[in-house]
PDB file of C-alpha atoms in Angstrom:
ATOM      1  CA  MET A   1     120.735  82.799  85.213  1.00  0.00           C
ATOM      2  CA  THR A   2     119.762  82.515  88.726  1.00  0.00           C
ATOM      3  CA  THR A   3     118.270  85.538  90.654  1.00  0.00           C
ATOM      4  CA  GLU A   4     119.447  85.924  94.679  1.00  0.00           C
ATOM      5  CA  LYS A   5     117.095  87.580  96.692  1.00  0.00           C
ATOM      6  CA  ARG A   6     118.470  90.577  98.478  1.00  0.00           C
ATOM      7  CA  GLY A   7     118.681  89.874 101.943  1.00  0.00           C
ATOM      8  CA  ARG A   8     117.122  92.462 104.283  1.00  0.00           C
ATOM      9  CA  ARG A   9     119.187  95.506 104.206  1.00  0.00           C
ATOM     10  CA  HIS A  10     120.392  97.727 107.311  1.00  0.00           C
ATOM     11  CA  TRP A  11     120.157 101.549 106.583  1.00  0.00           C
ATOM     12  CA  PRO A  12     121.946 103.975 108.364  1.00  0.00           C
ATOM     13  CA  ILE A  13     120.284 106.651 110.337  1.00  0.00           C
ATOM     14  CA  CYS A  14     120.028 110.408 109.506  1.00  0.00           C
ATOM     15  CA  ARG A  15     121.740 112.710 112.004  1.00  0.00           C
ATOM     16  CA  VAL A  16     119.350 115.143 111.145  1.00  0.00           C
ATOM     17  CA  THR A  17     115.833 113.552 110.762  1.00  0.00           C
ATOM     18  CA  GLY A  18     116.539 110.230 112.818  1.00  0.00           C
ATOM     19  CA  LYS A  19     115.224 108.110 110.122  1.00  0.00           C
ATOM     20  CA  GLN A  20     116.744 105.269 107.985  1.00  0.00           C
ATOM     21  CA  ARG A  21     118.779 106.833 105.290  1.00  0.00           C
ATOM     22  CA  LEU A  22     117.948 105.023 101.881  1.00  0.00           C
ATOM     23  CA  ASP A  23     120.919 105.438  98.886  1.00  0.00           C
ATOM     24  CA  GLU A  24     118.830 105.936  96.006  1.00  0.00           C
ATOM     25  CA  PRO A  25     115.736 106.649  94.642  1.00  0.00           C
ATOM     26  CA  LYS A  26     114.850 103.099  93.149  1.00  0.00           C
ATOM     27  CA  ASP A  27     115.324 101.997  96.870  1.00  0.00           C
ATOM     28  CA  VAL A  28     112.422 104.397  98.202  1.00  0.00           C
ATOM     29  CA  LYS A  29     110.431 102.999  95.135  1.00  0.00           C
ATOM     30  CA  ASN A  30     111.316  99.352  96.095  1.00  0.00           C
ATOM     31  CA  VAL A  31     110.010  99.766  99.583  1.00  0.00           C
ATOM     32  CA  LEU A  32     106.879 101.528  98.899  1.00  0.00           C
ATOM     33  CA  HIS A  33     106.062  98.572  96.770  1.00  0.00           C
ATOM     34  CA  ALA A  34     106.836  96.497  99.104  1.00  0.00           C
ATOM     35  CA  ALA A  35     104.748  98.670 101.766  1.00  0.00           C
ATOM     36  CA  ARG A  36     102.076  98.496  99.164  1.00  0.00           C
ATOM     37  CA  THR A  37     102.130  94.979  99.328  1.00  0.00           C
ATOM     38  CA  LEU A  38     101.781  94.043 102.691  1.00  0.00           C
ATOM     39  CA  ARG A  39      99.221  96.232 103.181  1.00  0.00           C
ATOM     40  CA  GLY A  40      96.907  94.882 100.631  1.00  0.00           C
ATOM     41  CA  ARG A  41      97.821  91.373 101.904  1.00  0.00           C
ATOM     42  CA  ALA A  42      96.749  92.956 105.369  1.00  0.00           C
ATOM     43  CA  ALA A  43      93.428  93.633 103.676  1.00  0.00           C
ATOM     44  CA  LEU A  44      92.556  90.582 102.334  1.00  0.00           C
ATOM     45  CA  ASN A  45      93.392  89.088 105.424  1.00  0.00           C
ATOM     46  CA  GLY A  46      90.672  91.400 107.146  1.00  0.00           C
ATOM     47  CA  SER A  47      93.530  93.147 109.552  1.00  0.00           C
ATOM     48  CA  ARG A  48      95.643  96.525 109.088  1.00  0.00           C
ATOM     49  CA  SER A  49      98.968  96.807 108.409  1.00  0.00           C
ATOM     50  CA  VAL A  50     101.067  98.863 110.899  1.00  0.00           C
ATOM     51  CA  TRP A  51     103.800 100.149 107.588  1.00  0.00           C
ATOM     52  CA  ASN A  52     102.090 103.319 106.381  1.00  0.00           C
ATOM     53  CA  VAL A  53     104.802 104.873 104.561  1.00  0.00           C
ATOM     54  CA  VAL A  54     103.003 106.369 101.107  1.00  0.00           C
ATOM     55  CA  SER A  55     106.009 108.348  99.630  1.00  0.00           C
ATOM     56  CA  GLY A  56     109.584 109.127  99.828  1.00  0.00           C
ATOM     57  CA  TYR A  57     111.552 112.667  99.607  1.00  0.00           C
ATOM     58  CA  ASP A  58     115.175 113.689  99.603  1.00  0.00           C
ATOM     59  CA  CYS A  59     117.219 114.635 102.279  1.00  0.00           C
ATOM     60  CA  ASP A  60     119.646 117.989 102.194  1.00  0.00           C
ATOM     61  CA  ALA A  61     120.931 117.086 105.497  1.00  0.00           C
ATOM     62  CA  CYS A  62     122.024 113.946 104.352  1.00  0.00           C
ATOM     63  CA  GLY A  63     121.924 113.964 100.526  1.00  0.00           C
ATOM     64  CA  GLY A  64     119.747 110.284 101.042  1.00  0.00           C
ATOM     65  CA  TYR A  65     116.436 110.010 100.874  1.00  0.00           C
ATOM     66  CA  HIS A  66     113.704 108.994 103.496  1.00  0.00           C
ATOM     67  CA  LEU A  67     110.063 107.609 103.835  1.00  0.00           C
ATOM     68  CA  THR A  68     106.965 109.323 105.122  1.00  0.00           C
ATOM     69  CA  SER A  69     103.542 108.446 105.831  1.00  0.00           C
ATOM     70  CA  ARG A  70     102.491 112.006 104.960  1.00  0.00           C
ATOM     71  CA  PRO A  71     101.131 112.060 101.232  1.00  0.00           C
ATOM     72  CA  ARG A  72     102.829 113.811  98.634  1.00  0.00           C
ATOM     73  CA  PRO A  73     102.072 117.863  98.087  1.00  0.00           C
ATOM     74  CA  ALA A  74      99.092 118.334  95.982  1.00  0.00           C
ATOM     75  CA  TRP A  75     100.900 120.268  93.595  1.00  0.00           C
ATOM     76  CA  THR A  76     103.402 117.329  92.982  1.00  0.00           C
ATOM     77  CA  SER A  77     101.036 114.713  92.860  1.00  0.00           C
ATOM     78  CA  VAL A  78      98.288 116.475  90.522  1.00  0.00           C
ATOM     79  CA  ARG A  79      98.832 116.613  87.398  1.00  0.00           C
ATOM     80  CA  ARG A  80      96.571 119.311  85.726  1.00  0.00           C
ATOM     81  CA  PRO A  81      95.174 118.806  82.259  1.00  0.00           C
ATOM     82  CA  THR A  82      96.372 121.411  79.438  1.00  0.00           C
ATOM     83  CA  PRO A  83      93.780 123.346  78.610  1.00  0.00           C
ATOM     84  CA  LEU A  84      92.090 122.908  75.183  1.00  0.00           C
ATOM     85  CA  THR A  85      91.170 125.715  72.911  1.00  0.00           C
ATOM     86  CA  VAL A  86      88.426 124.853  70.665  1.00  0.00           C
ATOM     87  CA  ALA A  87      87.337 126.986  67.535  1.00  0.00           C
ATOM     88  CA  PRO A  88      83.717 128.159  67.085  1.00  0.00           C
ATOM     89  CA  PHE A  89      81.595 126.141  65.058  1.00  0.00           C
ATOM     90  CA  MET A  90      80.835 127.784  61.940  1.00  0.00           C
ATOM     91  CA  GLY A  91      78.495 125.181  60.260  1.00  0.00           C
ATOM     92  CA  SER A  92      78.527 123.493  56.816  1.00  0.00           C
ATOM     93  CA  GLY A  93      78.172 126.534  54.868  1.00  0.00           C
ATOM     94  CA  LEU A  94      74.745 124.766  53.468  1.00  0.00           C
ATOM     95  CA  THR A  95      71.582 126.838  54.463  1.00  0.00           C
TER      96      THR A  95
END
């Protein structure tokens, strides 16, 4: 079985935002992975990458997905730990 590398995609443009419209969440994941990889390679070479996308979001206007350089809001990216309740220590009963 051989795998073929998919060629460069030409995404349509959203008429409302003017950004590239990605079709599926997996496309956002793949593009973000590629951007992270390029930023890592640039850092290893002592340079900077100009591809600064860090998250994606769904667009109500076009029904697709867009990329942004803004990080996700804190309420969606931070998972708060479940509070634990601990019973008070009663001791071993030996005095």
